[in-house]
Amino acid sequence: MSATPPKPRQDQPAVVVALRSCRGVFIAVGLFSCVINLLMLTGPFFMLQVYDRVLASGSVPTLAVLLGLAAMLYVIQGALDLVRSRILVRLGERLDLQLRGPIFDMMTSLTMSGRREGDGQQPIRDLDGLRQFLGGQGPITIFDLPWMPLYLALIFIFHVWLGAVALGGCIVLCILTLITEMRTRNPTRAASQKSSARNAVSETCRRNVEPLSAMGMMPALRERWVQAHGGYLQENQRTIDAAGGIGAAAKVFRFFLQSLMLAVGAYLAILQEISPGVMIASSILS
C-alpha cells in the first residue's frame, strides 16, 4: 500500500489509472467475498439440520457437534469479513495517495486560469467521498450482490413455490429501488449544485471580507448566502422525503416477505411437501 504511485498516462484520467492499478486488490476482495457468502449459508443449514435431524432423533451429541461446527464457521466468517473491511480501508488510502497530487494540480490550475465557478474545494470533497465509499459498506454490497442468485437457486431447490415467492419479493424490492433512484436523481443533483453555490459565496466572503466590508457589500452577500443555503436545504429535503417514503415501504415489505415465506413454508409443511427445517431455512435465505 505504501508503494510509489504510478504516474498517470496523459490520455487517461488519473482516477482510471489509479483504479486499474488496484485491480489485484479488487480480485482479492472478490475472493474473500466468495468465501464469506458461502459461509453465510451456515445459519440456514444449521437450522435445517436441527429441525430435521436433531429434533427428530433427539440426539444431544449431534446437536453439540452441529453447534460447534456452526460456531467455528461463524468465527471464520467474522475474521474474513474483518480482513476484507481492512483491505478496503487501505485501498481507499492507496487511491488517495495516488490522486492527491492530481487533485491539487487541478485546483491550482483552475484558480490560476480564473475559473472560479462553484466550490473550489469540491475536488477535495470528491476525493474524500471516494475514500470513504471504499472504506464503507458500498463495495461490500457490490461484491455480495452477485451471490443473490445462489440463494434464490437454493430456495427453488427446496420448493418451487418458495422460490417463486422469494423471486417475486426480489423483483418488488428492485422496482422500489429503481423508483427511489428516479425520484431522487434530480433533487440530489440540484442539492449538490446548491451546496456548491453556497460554499462559493462563503469562500468569496471569507477571502475578501475586508474590501467587501469597506464597500458595504456584506449585507447583500449575506442575503445571497442565506438564499443559497435555503435553496440547498429545500432540495435536500426533497431528496430525503422521496427516499424516506419509498424506503419505509421497502422496509415494511421486507418484513412482510419474511412472514409470507414462513406462511407458504408452513402451508407446504402441512401438505408434507417440505419439512419444518426447510421452512425455517428458506425464510432465513430469503
mmCIF file with all atom_site columns, C-alpha atoms in Angstrom, residues 6-202:
data_model
loop_
_atom_site.group_PDB
_atom_site.id
_atom_site.type_symbol
_atom_site.label_atom_id
_atom_site.label_alt_id
_atom_site.label_comp_id
_atom_site.label_asym_id
_atom_site.label_entity_id
_atom_site.label_seq_id
_atom_site.pdbx_PDB_ins_code
_atom_site.Cartn_x
_atom_site.Cartn_y
_atom_site.Cartn_z
_atom_site.occupancy
_atom_site.B_iso_or_equiv
_atom_site.pdbx_formal_charge
_atom_site.auth_seq_id
_atom_site.auth_comp_id
_atom_site.auth_asym_id
_atom_site.auth_atom_id
_atom_site.pdbx_PDB_model_num
ATOM 1   C CA . PRO A 1 6   ? 2.441   5.269   -10.834 1.00 0.00 ? 6   PRO A CA 1
ATOM 2   C CA . LYS A 1 7   ? 2.353   8.366   -12.984 1.00 0.00 ? 7   LYS A CA 1
ATOM 3   C CA . PRO A 1 8   ? -0.944  8.621   -14.876 1.00 0.00 ? 8   PRO A CA 1
ATOM 4   C CA . ARG A 1 9   ? -0.867  8.440   -18.645 1.00 0.00 ? 9   ARG A CA 1
ATOM 5   C CA . GLN A 1 10  ? -1.672  11.677  -20.395 1.00 0.00 ? 10  GLN A CA 1
ATOM 6   C CA . ASP A 1 11  ? -4.517  10.150  -22.421 1.00 0.00 ? 11  ASP A CA 1
ATOM 7   C CA . GLN A 1 12  ? -6.326  8.689   -19.391 1.00 0.00 ? 12  GLN A CA 1
ATOM 8   C CA . PRO A 1 13  ? -7.886  10.295  -16.307 1.00 0.00 ? 13  PRO A CA 1
ATOM 9   C CA . ALA A 1 14  ? -5.896  9.854   -13.120 1.00 0.00 ? 14  ALA A CA 1
ATOM 10  C CA . VAL A 1 15  ? -8.863  8.123   -11.465 1.00 0.00 ? 15  VAL A CA 1
ATOM 11  C CA . VAL A 1 16  ? -8.967  5.444   -14.178 1.00 0.00 ? 16  VAL A CA 1
ATOM 12  C CA . VAL A 1 17  ? -5.237  4.809   -13.883 1.00 0.00 ? 17  VAL A CA 1
ATOM 13  C CA . ALA A 1 18  ? -5.449  4.584   -10.092 1.00 0.00 ? 18  ALA A CA 1
ATOM 14  C CA . LEU A 1 19  ? -8.369  2.138   -10.185 1.00 0.00 ? 19  LEU A CA 1
ATOM 15  C CA . ARG A 1 20  ? -6.629  -0.056  -12.751 1.00 0.00 ? 20  ARG A CA 1
ATOM 16  C CA . SER A 1 21  ? -3.519  -0.202  -10.598 1.00 0.00 ? 21  SER A CA 1
ATOM 17  C CA . CYS A 1 22  ? -5.686  -1.663  -7.796  1.00 0.00 ? 22  CYS A CA 1
ATOM 18  C CA . ARG A 1 23  ? -7.118  -4.449  -9.943  1.00 0.00 ? 23  ARG A CA 1
ATOM 19  C CA . GLY A 1 24  ? -5.347  -7.153  -7.949  1.00 0.00 ? 24  GLY A CA 1
ATOM 20  C CA . VAL A 1 25  ? -6.765  -5.810  -4.693  1.00 0.00 ? 25  VAL A CA 1
ATOM 21  C CA . PHE A 1 26  ? -10.297 -5.891  -6.118  1.00 0.00 ? 26  PHE A CA 1
ATOM 22  C CA . ILE A 1 27  ? -9.763  -9.507  -7.193  1.00 0.00 ? 27  ILE A CA 1
ATOM 23  C CA . ALA A 1 28  ? -8.604  -10.405 -3.674  1.00 0.00 ? 28  ALA A CA 1
ATOM 24  C CA . VAL A 1 29  ? -11.660 -8.714  -2.159  1.00 0.00 ? 29  VAL A CA 1
ATOM 25  C CA . GLY A 1 30  ? -13.838 -10.661 -4.593  1.00 0.00 ? 30  GLY A CA 1
ATOM 26  C CA . LEU A 1 31  ? -12.294 -13.941 -3.443  1.00 0.00 ? 31  LEU A CA 1
ATOM 27  C CA . PHE A 1 32  ? -12.855 -13.004 0.194   1.00 0.00 ? 32  PHE A CA 1
ATOM 28  C CA . SER A 1 33  ? -16.475 -12.164 -0.666  1.00 0.00 ? 33  SER A CA 1
ATOM 29  C CA . CYS A 1 34  ? -16.878 -15.565 -2.333  1.00 0.00 ? 34  CYS A CA 1
ATOM 30  C CA . VAL A 1 35  ? -15.857 -17.432 0.820   1.00 0.00 ? 35  VAL A CA 1
ATOM 31  C CA . ILE A 1 36  ? -17.844 -15.099 3.101   1.00 0.00 ? 36  ILE A CA 1
ATOM 32  C CA . ASN A 1 37  ? -21.054 -15.544 1.108   1.00 0.00 ? 37  ASN A CA 1
ATOM 33  C CA . LEU A 1 38  ? -20.646 -19.313 1.145   1.00 0.00 ? 38  LEU A CA 1
ATOM 34  C CA . LEU A 1 39  ? -20.150 -19.180 4.909   1.00 0.00 ? 39  LEU A CA 1
ATOM 35  C CA . MET A 1 40  ? -23.356 -17.131 5.216   1.00 0.00 ? 40  MET A CA 1
ATOM 36  C CA . LEU A 1 41  ? -25.197 -20.365 4.417   1.00 0.00 ? 41  LEU A CA 1
ATOM 37  C CA . THR A 1 42  ? -24.150 -21.661 7.842   1.00 0.00 ? 42  THR A CA 1
ATOM 38  C CA . GLY A 1 43  ? -27.268 -20.329 9.584   1.00 0.00 ? 43  GLY A CA 1
ATOM 39  C CA . PRO A 1 44  ? -29.885 -21.752 7.192   1.00 0.00 ? 44  PRO A CA 1
ATOM 40  C CA . PHE A 1 45  ? -28.238 -25.171 7.012   1.00 0.00 ? 45  PHE A CA 1
ATOM 41  C CA . PHE A 1 46  ? -27.742 -25.272 10.774  1.00 0.00 ? 46  PHE A CA 1
ATOM 42  C CA . MET A 1 47  ? -31.461 -24.637 11.281  1.00 0.00 ? 47  MET A CA 1
ATOM 43  C CA . LEU A 1 48  ? -32.260 -27.230 8.616   1.00 0.00 ? 48  LEU A CA 1
ATOM 44  C CA . GLN A 1 49  ? -30.216 -29.906 10.392  1.00 0.00 ? 49  GLN A CA 1
ATOM 45  C CA . VAL A 1 50  ? -31.572 -29.007 13.830  1.00 0.00 ? 50  VAL A CA 1
ATOM 46  C CA . TYR A 1 51  ? -35.222 -29.230 12.780  1.00 0.00 ? 51  TYR A CA 1
ATOM 47  C CA . ASP A 1 52  ? -34.892 -32.276 10.527  1.00 0.00 ? 52  ASP A CA 1
ATOM 48  C CA . ARG A 1 53  ? -32.275 -34.356 12.322  1.00 0.00 ? 53  ARG A CA 1
ATOM 49  C CA . VAL A 1 54  ? -31.749 -33.282 15.922  1.00 0.00 ? 54  VAL A CA 1
ATOM 50  C CA . LEU A 1 55  ? -35.397 -32.806 16.880  1.00 0.00 ? 55  LEU A CA 1
ATOM 51  C CA . ALA A 1 56  ? -36.407 -35.960 15.020  1.00 0.00 ? 56  ALA A CA 1
ATOM 52  C CA . SER A 1 57  ? -33.723 -38.134 16.619  1.00 0.00 ? 57  SER A CA 1
ATOM 53  C CA . GLY A 1 58  ? -33.402 -36.367 19.984  1.00 0.00 ? 58  GLY A CA 1
ATOM 54  C CA . SER A 1 59  ? -29.606 -36.735 19.759  1.00 0.00 ? 59  SER A CA 1
ATOM 55  C CA . VAL A 1 60  ? -27.826 -34.285 22.048  1.00 0.00 ? 60  VAL A CA 1
ATOM 56  C CA . PRO A 1 61  ? -24.312 -35.231 20.781  1.00 0.00 ? 61  PRO A CA 1
ATOM 57  C CA . THR A 1 62  ? -25.438 -34.425 17.212  1.00 0.00 ? 62  THR A CA 1
ATOM 58  C CA . LEU A 1 63  ? -26.706 -31.045 18.395  1.00 0.00 ? 63  LEU A CA 1
ATOM 59  C CA . ALA A 1 64  ? -23.403 -30.344 20.173  1.00 0.00 ? 64  ALA A CA 1
ATOM 60  C CA . VAL A 1 65  ? -21.357 -31.244 17.082  1.00 0.00 ? 65  VAL A CA 1
ATOM 61  C CA . LEU A 1 66  ? -23.533 -29.107 14.813  1.00 0.00 ? 66  LEU A CA 1
ATOM 62  C CA . LEU A 1 67  ? -23.336 -26.172 17.228  1.00 0.00 ? 67  LEU A CA 1
ATOM 63  C CA . GLY A 1 68  ? -19.551 -26.432 17.481  1.00 0.00 ? 68  GLY A CA 1
ATOM 64  C CA . LEU A 1 69  ? -19.192 -26.608 13.694  1.00 0.00 ? 69  LEU A CA 1
ATOM 65  C CA . ALA A 1 70  ? -21.501 -23.615 13.237  1.00 0.00 ? 70  ALA A CA 1
ATOM 66  C CA . ALA A 1 71  ? -19.570 -21.602 15.825  1.00 0.00 ? 71  ALA A CA 1
ATOM 67  C CA . MET A 1 72  ? -16.278 -22.354 14.078  1.00 0.00 ? 72  MET A CA 1
ATOM 68  C CA . LEU A 1 73  ? -17.682 -21.316 10.696  1.00 0.00 ? 73  LEU A CA 1
ATOM 69  C CA . TYR A 1 74  ? -19.105 -18.105 12.170  1.00 0.00 ? 74  TYR A CA 1
ATOM 70  C CA . VAL A 1 75  ? -15.695 -17.233 13.627  1.00 0.00 ? 75  VAL A CA 1
ATOM 71  C CA . ILE A 1 76  ? -14.039 -17.810 10.259  1.00 0.00 ? 76  ILE A CA 1
ATOM 72  C CA . GLN A 1 77  ? -16.686 -15.686 8.562   1.00 0.00 ? 77  GLN A CA 1
ATOM 73  C CA . GLY A 1 78  ? -16.188 -12.857 11.040  1.00 0.00 ? 78  GLY A CA 1
ATOM 74  C CA . ALA A 1 79  ? -12.405 -12.962 10.631  1.00 0.00 ? 79  ALA A CA 1
ATOM 75  C CA . LEU A 1 80  ? -12.642 -12.882 6.840   1.00 0.00 ? 80  LEU A CA 1
ATOM 76  C CA . ASP A 1 81  ? -15.158 -10.045 6.993   1.00 0.00 ? 81  ASP A CA 1
ATOM 77  C CA . LEU A 1 82  ? -12.806 -8.062  9.227   1.00 0.00 ? 82  LEU A CA 1
ATOM 78  C CA . VAL A 1 83  ? -9.865  -8.643  6.867   1.00 0.00 ? 83  VAL A CA 1
ATOM 79  C CA . ARG A 1 84  ? -11.988 -7.639  3.860   1.00 0.00 ? 84  ARG A CA 1
ATOM 80  C CA . SER A 1 85  ? -13.060 -4.403  5.547   1.00 0.00 ? 85  SER A CA 1
ATOM 81  C CA . ARG A 1 86  ? -9.483  -3.504  6.431   1.00 0.00 ? 86  ARG A CA 1
ATOM 82  C CA . ILE A 1 87  ? -8.326  -4.229  2.890   1.00 0.00 ? 87  ILE A CA 1
ATOM 83  C CA . LEU A 1 88  ? -10.973 -1.854  1.530   1.00 0.00 ? 88  LEU A CA 1
ATOM 84  C CA . VAL A 1 89  ? -9.988  0.871   4.006   1.00 0.00 ? 89  VAL A CA 1
ATOM 85  C CA . ARG A 1 90  ? -6.348  0.616   2.941   1.00 0.00 ? 90  ARG A CA 1
ATOM 86  C CA . LEU A 1 91  ? -7.420  0.532   -0.686  1.00 0.00 ? 91  LEU A CA 1
ATOM 87  C CA . GLY A 1 92  ? -9.120  3.884   -0.162  1.00 0.00 ? 92  GLY A CA 1
ATOM 88  C CA . GLU A 1 93  ? -5.930  5.257   1.380   1.00 0.00 ? 93  GLU A CA 1
ATOM 89  C CA . ARG A 1 94  ? -3.900  3.953   -1.568  1.00 0.00 ? 94  ARG A CA 1
ATOM 90  C CA . LEU A 1 95  ? -6.192  5.648   -4.070  1.00 0.00 ? 95  LEU A CA 1
ATOM 91  C CA . ASP A 1 96  ? -5.996  8.834   -2.015  1.00 0.00 ? 96  ASP A CA 1
ATOM 92  C CA . LEU A 1 97  ? -2.195  8.655   -2.185  1.00 0.00 ? 97  LEU A CA 1
ATOM 93  C CA . GLN A 1 98  ? -2.286  8.321   -5.956  1.00 0.00 ? 98  GLN A CA 1
ATOM 94  C CA . LEU A 1 99  ? -4.892  11.018  -6.542  1.00 0.00 ? 99  LEU A CA 1
ATOM 95  C CA . ARG A 1 100 ? -3.989  13.711  -4.034  1.00 0.00 ? 100 ARG A CA 1
ATOM 96  C CA . GLY A 1 101 ? -1.311  15.139  -6.328  1.00 0.00 ? 101 GLY A CA 1
ATOM 97  C CA . PRO A 1 102 ? -3.520  15.376  -9.440  1.00 0.00 ? 102 PRO A CA 1
ATOM 98  C CA . ILE A 1 103 ? -6.358  16.808  -7.329  1.00 0.00 ? 103 ILE A CA 1
ATOM 99  C CA . PHE A 1 104 ? -4.089  19.554  -6.008  1.00 0.00 ? 104 PHE A CA 1
ATOM 100 C CA . ASP A 1 105 ? -2.827  20.314  -9.517  1.00 0.00 ? 105 ASP A CA 1
ATOM 101 C CA . MET A 1 106 ? -6.435  20.522  -10.729 1.00 0.00 ? 106 MET A CA 1
ATOM 102 C CA . MET A 1 107 ? -7.426  23.025  -8.047  1.00 0.00 ? 107 MET A CA 1
ATOM 103 C CA . THR A 1 108 ? -4.382  25.234  -8.599  1.00 0.00 ? 108 THR A CA 1
ATOM 104 C CA . SER A 1 109 ? -4.771  25.196  -12.389 1.00 0.00 ? 109 SER A CA 1
ATOM 105 C CA . LEU A 1 110 ? -8.429  26.188  -12.123 1.00 0.00 ? 110 LEU A CA 1
ATOM 106 C CA . THR A 1 111 ? -7.533  29.007  -9.756  1.00 0.00 ? 111 THR A CA 1
ATOM 107 C CA . MET A 1 112 ? -4.726  30.289  -11.987 1.00 0.00 ? 112 MET A CA 1
ATOM 108 C CA . SER A 1 113 ? -6.937  30.155  -15.074 1.00 0.00 ? 113 SER A CA 1
ATOM 109 C CA . GLY A 1 114 ? -9.550  32.279  -13.323 1.00 0.00 ? 114 GLY A CA 1
ATOM 110 C CA . ARG A 1 115 ? -12.270 29.602  -13.402 1.00 0.00 ? 115 ARG A CA 1
ATOM 111 C CA . ARG A 1 116 ? -13.942 30.145  -10.055 1.00 0.00 ? 116 ARG A CA 1
ATOM 112 C CA . GLU A 1 117 ? -17.413 28.742  -10.774 1.00 0.00 ? 117 GLU A CA 1
ATOM 113 C CA . GLY A 1 118 ? -18.871 26.686  -7.965  1.00 0.00 ? 118 GLY A CA 1
ATOM 114 C CA . ASP A 1 119 ? -16.960 25.451  -4.952  1.00 0.00 ? 119 ASP A CA 1
ATOM 115 C CA . GLY A 1 120 ? -13.182 25.441  -5.340  1.00 0.00 ? 120 GLY A CA 1
ATOM 116 C CA . GLN A 1 121 ? -12.855 22.783  -2.617  1.00 0.00 ? 121 GLN A CA 1
ATOM 117 C CA . GLN A 1 122 ? -15.189 20.337  -4.345  1.00 0.00 ? 122 GLN A CA 1
ATOM 118 C CA . PRO A 1 123 ? -12.366 18.160  -5.835  1.00 0.00 ? 123 PRO A CA 1
ATOM 119 C CA . ILE A 1 124 ? -11.036 17.536  -2.313  1.00 0.00 ? 124 ILE A CA 1
ATOM 120 C CA . ARG A 1 125 ? -14.514 16.629  -1.095  1.00 0.00 ? 125 ARG A CA 1
ATOM 121 C CA . ASP A 1 126 ? -14.913 14.271  -4.045  1.00 0.00 ? 126 ASP A CA 1
ATOM 122 C CA . LEU A 1 127 ? -11.647 12.568  -3.125  1.00 0.00 ? 127 LEU A CA 1
ATOM 123 C CA . ASP A 1 128 ? -12.772 12.252  0.496   1.00 0.00 ? 128 ASP A CA 1
ATOM 124 C CA . GLY A 1 129 ? -16.090 10.817  -0.689  1.00 0.00 ? 129 GLY A CA 1
ATOM 125 C CA . LEU A 1 130 ? -14.324 8.222   -2.839  1.00 0.00 ? 130 LEU A CA 1
ATOM 126 C CA . ARG A 1 131 ? -12.069 7.175   0.037   1.00 0.00 ? 131 ARG A CA 1
ATOM 127 C CA . GLN A 1 132 ? -14.974 6.962   2.479   1.00 0.00 ? 132 GLN A CA 1
ATOM 128 C CA . PHE A 1 133 ? -17.045 4.972   -0.008  1.00 0.00 ? 133 PHE A CA 1
ATOM 129 C CA . LEU A 1 134 ? -14.300 2.393   -0.452  1.00 0.00 ? 134 LEU A CA 1
ATOM 130 C CA . GLY A 1 135 ? -13.923 2.086   3.313   1.00 0.00 ? 135 GLY A CA 1
ATOM 131 C CA . GLY A 1 136 ? -17.678 1.749   3.904   1.00 0.00 ? 136 GLY A CA 1
ATOM 132 C CA . GLN A 1 137 ? -20.383 -0.753  3.050   1.00 0.00 ? 137 GLN A CA 1
ATOM 133 C CA . GLY A 1 138 ? -20.763 0.244   -0.604  1.00 0.00 ? 138 GLY A CA 1
ATOM 134 C CA . PRO A 1 139 ? -18.085 -2.037  -2.134  1.00 0.00 ? 139 PRO A CA 1
ATOM 135 C CA . ILE A 1 140 ? -19.075 -4.879  0.207   1.00 0.00 ? 140 ILE A CA 1
ATOM 136 C CA . THR A 1 141 ? -22.650 -4.666  -1.058  1.00 0.00 ? 141 THR A CA 1
ATOM 137 C CA . ILE A 1 142 ? -21.449 -4.638  -4.667  1.00 0.00 ? 142 ILE A CA 1
ATOM 138 C CA . PHE A 1 143 ? -19.324 -7.747  -4.129  1.00 0.00 ? 143 PHE A CA 1
ATOM 139 C CA . ASP A 1 144 ? -22.118 -9.537  -2.233  1.00 0.00 ? 144 ASP A CA 1
ATOM 140 C CA . LEU A 1 145 ? -24.896 -8.713  -4.715  1.00 0.00 ? 145 LEU A CA 1
ATOM 141 C CA . PRO A 1 146 ? -23.888 -11.275 -7.400  1.00 0.00 ? 146 PRO A CA 1
ATOM 142 C CA . TRP A 1 147 ? -24.460 -14.065 -4.855  1.00 0.00 ? 147 TRP A CA 1
ATOM 143 C CA . MET A 1 148 ? -28.183 -13.342 -4.649  1.00 0.00 ? 148 MET A CA 1
ATOM 144 C CA . PRO A 1 149 ? -28.965 -15.812 -7.498  1.00 0.00 ? 149 PRO A CA 1
ATOM 145 C CA . LEU A 1 150 ? -27.265 -18.579 -5.494  1.00 0.00 ? 150 LEU A CA 1
ATOM 146 C CA . TYR A 1 151 ? -29.601 -18.042 -2.542  1.00 0.00 ? 151 TYR A CA 1
ATOM 147 C CA . LEU A 1 152 ? -32.604 -17.921 -4.878  1.00 0.00 ? 152 LEU A CA 1
ATOM 148 C CA . ALA A 1 153 ? -31.476 -21.139 -6.539  1.00 0.00 ? 153 ALA A CA 1
ATOM 149 C CA . LEU A 1 154 ? -31.242 -22.886 -3.171  1.00 0.00 ? 154 LEU A CA 1
ATOM 150 C CA . ILE A 1 155 ? -34.761 -21.751 -2.282  1.00 0.00 ? 155 ILE A CA 1
ATOM 151 C CA . PHE A 1 156 ? -36.031 -23.077 -5.616  1.00 0.00 ? 156 PHE A CA 1
ATOM 152 C CA . ILE A 1 157 ? -34.327 -26.388 -4.828  1.00 0.00 ? 157 ILE A CA 1
ATOM 153 C CA . PHE A 1 158 ? -36.243 -26.541 -1.549  1.00 0.00 ? 158 PHE A CA 1
ATOM 154 C CA . HIS A 1 159 ? -39.563 -25.952 -3.343  1.00 0.00 ? 159 HIS A CA 1
ATOM 155 C CA . VAL A 1 160 ? -40.634 -24.107 -6.461  1.00 0.00 ? 160 VAL A CA 1
ATOM 156 C CA . TRP A 1 161 ? -43.372 -22.186 -4.615  1.00 0.00 ? 161 TRP A CA 1
ATOM 157 C CA . LEU A 1 162 ? -40.894 -20.886 -2.078  1.00 0.00 ? 162 LEU A CA 1
ATOM 158 C CA . GLY A 1 163 ? -38.560 -19.875 -4.890  1.00 0.00 ? 163 GLY A CA 1
ATOM 159 C CA . ALA A 1 164 ? -41.371 -18.085 -6.718  1.00 0.00 ? 164 ALA A CA 1
ATOM 160 C CA . VAL A 1 165 ? -42.294 -16.087 -3.608  1.00 0.00 ? 165 VAL A CA 1
ATOM 161 C CA . ALA A 1 166 ? -38.666 -15.130 -2.968  1.00 0.00 ? 166 ALA A CA 1
ATOM 162 C CA . LEU A 1 167 ? -38.140 -14.182 -6.611  1.00 0.00 ? 167 LEU A CA 1
ATOM 163 C CA . GLY A 1 168 ? -41.297 -12.072 -6.614  1.00 0.00 ? 168 GLY A CA 1
ATOM 164 C CA . GLY A 1 169 ? -40.126 -10.313 -3.464  1.00 0.00 ? 169 GLY A CA 1
ATOM 165 C CA . CYS A 1 170 ? -36.746 -9.559  -5.061  1.00 0.00 ? 170 CYS A CA 1
ATOM 166 C CA . ILE A 1 171 ? -38.462 -8.108  -8.126  1.00 0.00 ? 171 ILE A CA 1
ATOM 167 C CA . VAL A 1 172 ? -40.651 -5.855  -5.990  1.00 0.00 ? 172 VAL A CA 1
ATOM 168 C CA . LEU A 1 173 ? -37.656 -4.620  -3.980  1.00 0.00 ? 173 LEU A CA 1
ATOM 169 C CA . CYS A 1 174 ? -35.695 -3.951  -7.179  1.00 0.00 ? 174 CYS A CA 1
ATOM 170 C CA . ILE A 1 175 ? -38.625 -1.946  -8.560  1.00 0.00 ? 175 ILE A CA 1
ATOM 171 C CA . LEU A 1 176 ? -38.786 0.097   -5.358  1.00 0.00 ? 176 LEU A CA 1
ATOM 172 C CA . THR A 1 177 ? -35.042 0.737   -5.619  1.00 0.00 ? 177 THR A CA 1
ATOM 173 C CA . LEU A 1 178 ? -35.383 1.946   -9.207  1.00 0.00 ? 178 LEU A CA 1
ATOM 174 C CA . ILE A 1 179 ? -38.262 4.224   -8.231  1.00 0.00 ? 179 ILE A CA 1
ATOM 175 C CA . THR A 1 180 ? -36.128 5.676   -5.430  1.00 0.00 ? 180 THR A CA 1
ATOM 176 C CA . GLU A 1 181 ? -33.286 6.312   -7.871  1.00 0.00 ? 181 GLU A CA 1
ATOM 177 C CA . MET A 1 182 ? -35.550 8.035   -10.388 1.00 0.00 ? 182 MET A CA 1
ATOM 178 C CA . ARG A 1 183 ? -37.259 10.197  -7.784  1.00 0.00 ? 183 ARG A CA 1
ATOM 179 C CA . THR A 1 184 ? -34.071 11.273  -6.012  1.00 0.00 ? 184 THR A CA 1
ATOM 180 C CA . ARG A 1 185 ? -31.762 11.748  -9.010  1.00 0.00 ? 185 ARG A CA 1
ATOM 181 C CA . ASN A 1 186 ? -32.763 15.300  -9.902  1.00 0.00 ? 186 ASN A CA 1
ATOM 182 C CA . PRO A 1 187 ? -33.145 16.554  -6.295  1.00 0.00 ? 187 PRO A CA 1
ATOM 183 C CA . THR A 1 188 ? -29.749 15.112  -5.406  1.00 0.00 ? 188 THR A CA 1
ATOM 184 C CA . ARG A 1 189 ? -28.094 16.798  -8.378  1.00 0.00 ? 189 ARG A CA 1
ATOM 185 C CA . ALA A 1 190 ? -29.847 20.073  -7.579  1.00 0.00 ? 190 ALA A CA 1
ATOM 186 C CA . ALA A 1 191 ? -28.829 19.851  -3.917  1.00 0.00 ? 191 ALA A CA 1
ATOM 187 C CA . SER A 1 192 ? -25.208 19.316  -4.932  1.00 0.00 ? 192 SER A CA 1
ATOM 188 C CA . GLN A 1 193 ? -25.315 22.365  -7.190  1.00 0.00 ? 193 GLN A CA 1
ATOM 189 C CA . LYS A 1 194 ? -26.949 24.473  -4.476  1.00 0.00 ? 194 LYS A CA 1
ATOM 190 C CA . SER A 1 195 ? -24.307 23.324  -1.988  1.00 0.00 ? 195 SER A CA 1
ATOM 191 C CA . SER A 1 196 ? -21.505 24.306  -4.359  1.00 0.00 ? 196 SER A CA 1
ATOM 192 C CA . ALA A 1 197 ? -23.074 27.737  -4.920  1.00 0.00 ? 197 ALA A CA 1
ATOM 193 C CA . ARG A 1 198 ? -23.468 28.261  -1.180  1.00 0.00 ? 198 ARG A CA 1
ATOM 194 C CA . ASN A 1 199 ? -19.882 27.266  -0.487  1.00 0.00 ? 199 ASN A CA 1
ATOM 195 C CA . ALA A 1 200 ? -18.638 29.520  -3.285  1.00 0.00 ? 200 ALA A CA 1
ATOM 196 C CA . VAL A 1 201 ? -20.358 32.530  -1.703  1.00 0.00 ? 201 VAL A CA 1
ATOM 197 C CA . SER A 1 202 ? -18.895 31.595  1.689   1.00 0.00 ? 202 SER A CA 1
#
